[in-house]
Short mmCIF file of C-alpha atoms and ligand atoms in Angstrom, two decimals:
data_model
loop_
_atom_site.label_atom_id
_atom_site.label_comp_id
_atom_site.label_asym_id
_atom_site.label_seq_id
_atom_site.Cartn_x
_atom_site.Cartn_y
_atom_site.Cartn_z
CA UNK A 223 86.36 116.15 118.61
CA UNK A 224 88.92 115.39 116.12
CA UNK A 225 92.19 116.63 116.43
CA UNK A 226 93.82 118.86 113.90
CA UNK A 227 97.21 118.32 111.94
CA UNK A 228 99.85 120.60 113.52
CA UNK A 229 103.39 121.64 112.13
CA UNK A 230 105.78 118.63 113.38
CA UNK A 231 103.39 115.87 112.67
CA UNK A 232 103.86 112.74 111.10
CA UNK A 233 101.69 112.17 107.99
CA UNK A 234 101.09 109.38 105.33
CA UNK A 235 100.05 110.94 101.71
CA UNK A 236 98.44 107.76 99.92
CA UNK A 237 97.80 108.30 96.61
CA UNK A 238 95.53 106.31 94.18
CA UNK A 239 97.97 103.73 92.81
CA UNK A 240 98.68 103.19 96.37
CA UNK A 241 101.84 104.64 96.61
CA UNK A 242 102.65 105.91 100.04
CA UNK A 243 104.59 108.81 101.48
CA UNK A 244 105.31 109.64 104.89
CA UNK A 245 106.21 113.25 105.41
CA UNK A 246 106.42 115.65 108.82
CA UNK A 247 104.54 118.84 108.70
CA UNK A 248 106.39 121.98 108.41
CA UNK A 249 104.93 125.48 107.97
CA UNK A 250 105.92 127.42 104.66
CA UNK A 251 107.36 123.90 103.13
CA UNK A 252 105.83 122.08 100.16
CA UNK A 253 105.69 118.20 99.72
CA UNK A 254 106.82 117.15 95.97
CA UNK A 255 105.83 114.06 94.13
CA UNK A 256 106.06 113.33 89.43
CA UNK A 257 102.19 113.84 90.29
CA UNK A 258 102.73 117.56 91.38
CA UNK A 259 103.40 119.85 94.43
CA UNK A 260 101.02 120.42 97.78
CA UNK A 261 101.73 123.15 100.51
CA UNK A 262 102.38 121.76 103.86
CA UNK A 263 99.93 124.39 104.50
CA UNK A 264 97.26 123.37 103.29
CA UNK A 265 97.37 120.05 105.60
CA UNK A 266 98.03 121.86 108.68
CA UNK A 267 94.90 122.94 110.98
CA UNK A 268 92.98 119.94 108.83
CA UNK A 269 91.92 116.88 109.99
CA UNK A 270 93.06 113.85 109.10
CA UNK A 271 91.15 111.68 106.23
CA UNK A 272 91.35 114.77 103.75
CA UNK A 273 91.77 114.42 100.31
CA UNK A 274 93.76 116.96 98.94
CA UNK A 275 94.93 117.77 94.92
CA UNK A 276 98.55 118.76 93.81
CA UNK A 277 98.98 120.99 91.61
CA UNK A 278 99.07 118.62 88.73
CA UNK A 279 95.42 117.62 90.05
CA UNK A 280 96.41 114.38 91.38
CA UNK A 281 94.76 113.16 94.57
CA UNK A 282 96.55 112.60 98.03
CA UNK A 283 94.96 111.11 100.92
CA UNK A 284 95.65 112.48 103.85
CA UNK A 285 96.73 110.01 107.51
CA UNK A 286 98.15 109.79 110.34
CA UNK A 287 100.43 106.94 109.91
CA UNK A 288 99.83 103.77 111.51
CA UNK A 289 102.88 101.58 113.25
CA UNK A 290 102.69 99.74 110.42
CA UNK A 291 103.10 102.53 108.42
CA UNK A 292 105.98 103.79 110.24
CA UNK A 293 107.69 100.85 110.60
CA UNK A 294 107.92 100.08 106.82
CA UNK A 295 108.73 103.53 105.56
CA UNK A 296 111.24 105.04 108.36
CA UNK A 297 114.86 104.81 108.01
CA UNK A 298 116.56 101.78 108.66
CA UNK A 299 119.98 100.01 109.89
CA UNK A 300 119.21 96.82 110.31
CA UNK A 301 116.53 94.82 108.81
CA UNK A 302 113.06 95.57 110.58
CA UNK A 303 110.86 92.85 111.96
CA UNK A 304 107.78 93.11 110.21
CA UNK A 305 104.54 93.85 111.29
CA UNK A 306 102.96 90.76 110.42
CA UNK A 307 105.28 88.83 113.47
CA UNK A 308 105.72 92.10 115.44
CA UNK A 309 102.29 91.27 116.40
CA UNK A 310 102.65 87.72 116.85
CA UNK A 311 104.99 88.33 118.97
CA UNK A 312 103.03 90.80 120.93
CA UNK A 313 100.71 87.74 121.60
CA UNK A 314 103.02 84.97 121.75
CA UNK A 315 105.46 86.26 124.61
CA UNK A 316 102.22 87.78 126.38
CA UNK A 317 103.88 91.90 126.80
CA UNK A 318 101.32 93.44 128.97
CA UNK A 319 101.52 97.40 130.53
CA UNK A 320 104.17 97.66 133.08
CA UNK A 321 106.25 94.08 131.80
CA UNK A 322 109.46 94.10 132.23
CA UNK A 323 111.50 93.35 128.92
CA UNK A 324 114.70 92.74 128.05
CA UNK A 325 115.08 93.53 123.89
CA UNK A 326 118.11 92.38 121.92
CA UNK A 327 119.50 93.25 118.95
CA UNK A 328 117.28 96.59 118.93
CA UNK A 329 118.58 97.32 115.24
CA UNK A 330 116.37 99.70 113.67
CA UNK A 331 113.46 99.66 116.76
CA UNK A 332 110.58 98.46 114.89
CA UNK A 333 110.07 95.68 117.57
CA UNK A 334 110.96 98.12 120.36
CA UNK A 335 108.08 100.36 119.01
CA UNK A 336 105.80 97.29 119.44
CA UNK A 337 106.57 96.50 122.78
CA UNK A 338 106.57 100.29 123.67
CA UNK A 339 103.30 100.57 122.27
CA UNK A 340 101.72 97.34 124.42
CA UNK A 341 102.99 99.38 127.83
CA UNK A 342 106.43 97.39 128.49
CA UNK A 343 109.41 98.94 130.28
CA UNK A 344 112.45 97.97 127.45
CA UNK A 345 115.57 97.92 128.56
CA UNK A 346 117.17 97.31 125.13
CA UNK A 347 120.94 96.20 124.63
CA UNK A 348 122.34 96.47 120.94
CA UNK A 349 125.99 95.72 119.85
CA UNK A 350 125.82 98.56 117.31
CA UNK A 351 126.16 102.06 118.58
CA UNK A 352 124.71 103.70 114.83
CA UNK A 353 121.68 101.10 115.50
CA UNK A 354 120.93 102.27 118.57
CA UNK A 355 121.11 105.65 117.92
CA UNK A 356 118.90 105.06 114.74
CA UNK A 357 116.33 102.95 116.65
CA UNK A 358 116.39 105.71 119.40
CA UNK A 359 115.83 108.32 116.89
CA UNK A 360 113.00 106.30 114.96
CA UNK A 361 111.10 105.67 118.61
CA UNK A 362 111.07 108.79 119.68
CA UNK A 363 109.97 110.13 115.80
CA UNK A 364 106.84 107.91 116.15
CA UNK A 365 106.16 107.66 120.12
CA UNK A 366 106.86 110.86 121.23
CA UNK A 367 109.90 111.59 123.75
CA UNK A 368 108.00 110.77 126.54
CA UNK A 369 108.83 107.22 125.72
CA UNK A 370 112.32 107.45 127.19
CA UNK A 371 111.13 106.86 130.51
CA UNK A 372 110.74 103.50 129.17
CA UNK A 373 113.37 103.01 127.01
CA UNK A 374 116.77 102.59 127.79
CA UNK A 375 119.10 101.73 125.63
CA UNK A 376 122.46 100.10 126.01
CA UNK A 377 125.62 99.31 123.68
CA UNK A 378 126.27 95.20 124.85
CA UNK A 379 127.02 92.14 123.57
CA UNK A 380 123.82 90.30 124.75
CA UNK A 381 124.93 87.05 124.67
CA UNK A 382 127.85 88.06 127.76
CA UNK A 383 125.49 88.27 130.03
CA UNK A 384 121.89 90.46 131.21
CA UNK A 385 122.66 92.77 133.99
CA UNK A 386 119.06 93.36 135.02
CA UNK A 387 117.11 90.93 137.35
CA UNK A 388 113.25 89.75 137.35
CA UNK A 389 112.39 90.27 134.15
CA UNK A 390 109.17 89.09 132.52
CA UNK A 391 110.02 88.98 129.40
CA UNK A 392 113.28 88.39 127.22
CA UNK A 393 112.34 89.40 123.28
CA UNK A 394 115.48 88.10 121.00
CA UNK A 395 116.60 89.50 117.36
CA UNK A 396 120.04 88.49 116.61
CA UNK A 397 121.92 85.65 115.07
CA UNK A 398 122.83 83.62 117.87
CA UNK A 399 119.89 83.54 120.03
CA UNK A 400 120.84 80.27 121.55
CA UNK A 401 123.85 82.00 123.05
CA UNK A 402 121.56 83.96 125.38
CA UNK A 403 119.70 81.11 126.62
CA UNK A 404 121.34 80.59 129.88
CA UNK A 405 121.52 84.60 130.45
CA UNK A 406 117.49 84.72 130.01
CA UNK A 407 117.19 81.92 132.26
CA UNK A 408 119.25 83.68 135.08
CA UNK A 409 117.11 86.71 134.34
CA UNK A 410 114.07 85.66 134.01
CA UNK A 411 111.23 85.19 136.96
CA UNK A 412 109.69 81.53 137.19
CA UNK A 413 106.72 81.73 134.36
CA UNK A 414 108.68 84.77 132.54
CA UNK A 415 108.76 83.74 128.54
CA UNK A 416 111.55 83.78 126.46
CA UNK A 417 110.83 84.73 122.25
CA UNK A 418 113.10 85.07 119.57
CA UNK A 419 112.41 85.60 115.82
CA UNK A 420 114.79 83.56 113.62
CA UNK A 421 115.40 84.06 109.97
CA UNK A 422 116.52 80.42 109.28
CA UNK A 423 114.81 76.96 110.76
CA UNK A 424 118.30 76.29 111.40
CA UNK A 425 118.41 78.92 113.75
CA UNK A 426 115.41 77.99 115.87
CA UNK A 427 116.61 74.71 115.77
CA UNK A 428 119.74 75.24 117.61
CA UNK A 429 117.57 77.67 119.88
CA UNK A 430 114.84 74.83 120.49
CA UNK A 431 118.38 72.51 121.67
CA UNK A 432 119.70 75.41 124.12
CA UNK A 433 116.21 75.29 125.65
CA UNK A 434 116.11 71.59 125.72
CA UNK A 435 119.17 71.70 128.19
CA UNK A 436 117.64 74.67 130.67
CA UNK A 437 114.83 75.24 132.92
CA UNK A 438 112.24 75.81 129.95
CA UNK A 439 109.40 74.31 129.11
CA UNK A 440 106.36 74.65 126.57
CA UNK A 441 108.73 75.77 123.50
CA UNK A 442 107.33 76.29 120.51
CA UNK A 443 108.22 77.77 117.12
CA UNK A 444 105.81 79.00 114.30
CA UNK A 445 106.08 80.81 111.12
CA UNK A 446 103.04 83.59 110.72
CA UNK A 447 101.53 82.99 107.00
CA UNK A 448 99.27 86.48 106.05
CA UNK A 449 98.01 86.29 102.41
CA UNK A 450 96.09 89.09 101.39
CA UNK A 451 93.07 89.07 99.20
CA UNK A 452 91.99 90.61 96.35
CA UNK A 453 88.27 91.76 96.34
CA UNK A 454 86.69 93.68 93.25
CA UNK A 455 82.94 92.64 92.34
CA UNK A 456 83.28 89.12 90.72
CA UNK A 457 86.97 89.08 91.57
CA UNK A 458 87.68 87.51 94.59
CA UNK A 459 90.67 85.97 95.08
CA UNK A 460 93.78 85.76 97.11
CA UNK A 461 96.17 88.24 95.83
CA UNK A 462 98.84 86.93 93.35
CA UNK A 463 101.90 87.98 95.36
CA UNK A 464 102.94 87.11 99.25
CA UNK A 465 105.35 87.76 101.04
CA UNK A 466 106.83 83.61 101.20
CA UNK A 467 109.22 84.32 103.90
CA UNK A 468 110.22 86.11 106.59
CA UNK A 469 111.37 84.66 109.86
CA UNK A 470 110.22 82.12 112.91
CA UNK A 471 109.31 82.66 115.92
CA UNK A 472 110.39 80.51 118.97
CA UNK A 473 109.01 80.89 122.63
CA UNK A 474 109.82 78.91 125.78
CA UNK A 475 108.86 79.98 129.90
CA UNK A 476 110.93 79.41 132.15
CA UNK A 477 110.57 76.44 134.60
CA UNK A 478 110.88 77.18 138.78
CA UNK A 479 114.20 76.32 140.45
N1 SAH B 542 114.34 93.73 115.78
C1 SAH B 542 114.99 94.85 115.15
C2 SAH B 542 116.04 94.41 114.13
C3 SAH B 542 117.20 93.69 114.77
S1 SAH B 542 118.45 93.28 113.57
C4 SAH B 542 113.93 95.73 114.49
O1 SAH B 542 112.78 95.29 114.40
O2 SAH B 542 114.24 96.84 114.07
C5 SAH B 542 119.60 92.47 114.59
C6 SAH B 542 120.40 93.40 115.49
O3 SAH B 542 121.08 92.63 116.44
C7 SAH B 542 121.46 94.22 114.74
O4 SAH B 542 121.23 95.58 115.01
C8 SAH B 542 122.77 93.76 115.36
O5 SAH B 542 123.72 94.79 115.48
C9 SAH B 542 122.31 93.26 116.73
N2 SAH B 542 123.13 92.23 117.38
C10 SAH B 542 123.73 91.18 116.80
N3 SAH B 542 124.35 90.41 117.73
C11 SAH B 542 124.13 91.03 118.92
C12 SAH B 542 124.53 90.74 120.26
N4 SAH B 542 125.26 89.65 120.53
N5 SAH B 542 124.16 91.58 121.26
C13 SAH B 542 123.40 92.68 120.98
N6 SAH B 542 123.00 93.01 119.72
C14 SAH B 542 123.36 92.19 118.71
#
């Protein structure tokens, strides 16, 4: 049986240019748009995949947001990586239920959520004490706050050291991933993977040379292409617009000894 909407609840209004709202649930309240007004109440106790009208008879679809969804409308600090290498990196660096992970920076936790949602233990250091509060705050919006058991966040300068043995995983977003090379490699269980996602080639380049000089082997570093398409009866074509850029990801496993 489906389960209803309830006050507190995430949802994403779509409407039919494709604009996209994400709004929590709360009884008496009313969601405003130019297109109109709709009563939180008349969402609540529904299931999701309504369509509902405002009162300027413009149509809302009604969701539960995706992580995707989430990730690209919640508040931010720092830049989010997007979903498009979030899930490369998912796959890349192997994060199974139970892995232990090291995450750094955490900025605004849209990778955390990703690694949280594939059943790793994060232990998450970030330099920023607003970030970290804001990717706490995000997490916990979207997973629930039974996530904390998993989730533990510390204010650290990542590349001083990693106070936490045996890890299986070491996930990297800052600028100077290459500084936290030999850290993951005293961290870091024989076969554990190192990734890092690196706006610049130059970046990954310097990263690629840190692991050159460690106990790493089968590095690699790709760039995730996703073109959408456009598909309307006798128009079928890739979309005009793509996203060109947006980082590179880099992954090396640690050699025994
Ligand atoms: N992956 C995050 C975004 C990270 S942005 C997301 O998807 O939301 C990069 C973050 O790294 C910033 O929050 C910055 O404060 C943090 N940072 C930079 N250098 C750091 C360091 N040496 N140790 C820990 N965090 C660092």
């Amino acid at each position: 049986m489906s389960r209803t909407l309830q006050a507190g609840e995430l949802v994403l209004l779509t409407d039919r240019k494709g604009r996209r709202y994400l709004v929590t649930l709360a009884e008496g309240r009313e969601f405003h748009t130019h297109a109109g007004s709709v009563a939180h109440d008349a969402l609540i106790g529904s299931t999701e995949g309504i369509q509902v009208r405002t009162t300027r008879n413009a149509e809302l679809t009604v969701w539960r947001p995706t992580l995707r969804d989430y990730v690209l409308k919640m508040p931010r600090g720092a830049q989010v990586v997007y979903p498009k290498d979030s899930a490369a990196i998912m796959m890349l660096a192997d994060v199974f239920p139970g892995a232990r992970v090291l995450e750094s920076g955490v900025g605004s936790g849209a990778l955390s959520m990703s690694l949280l949602r594939a059943g790793a233990m994060v232990l998450g250091y970030e330099i920023r004490e607003d970030f970290a509060q804001r990717a706490e705050e995000n997490v916990k919006a979207f997973l629930g706050s039974d996530v904390s058991e998993r989730y533990q966040l510390e204010i650290r300068d990542c590349s001083l050291g990693i106070d936490a043995n045996e890890l299986d995983r070491v996930v990297l977003d800052l600028p100077e991933p290459w500084k936290v090379v030999p850290h993951a490699a005293a961290s870091l269980h024989p076969g554990g993977i190192l990734a890092a996602y690196t706006p610049s080639i130059v970046q990954a380049v310097q990263l690629r040379e840190a692991c050159e000089a460690g106990p790493w082997a089968a590095a690699s570093t790709v760039e995730i292409l996703h073109r959408g398409w456009h598909i309307k009866e006798d128009a079928v074509r890739p979309e005009h617009r793509m996203v060109g850029h947006t980082g590179f990801v880099t992954t090396a496993r640690r050699l025994a000894g």
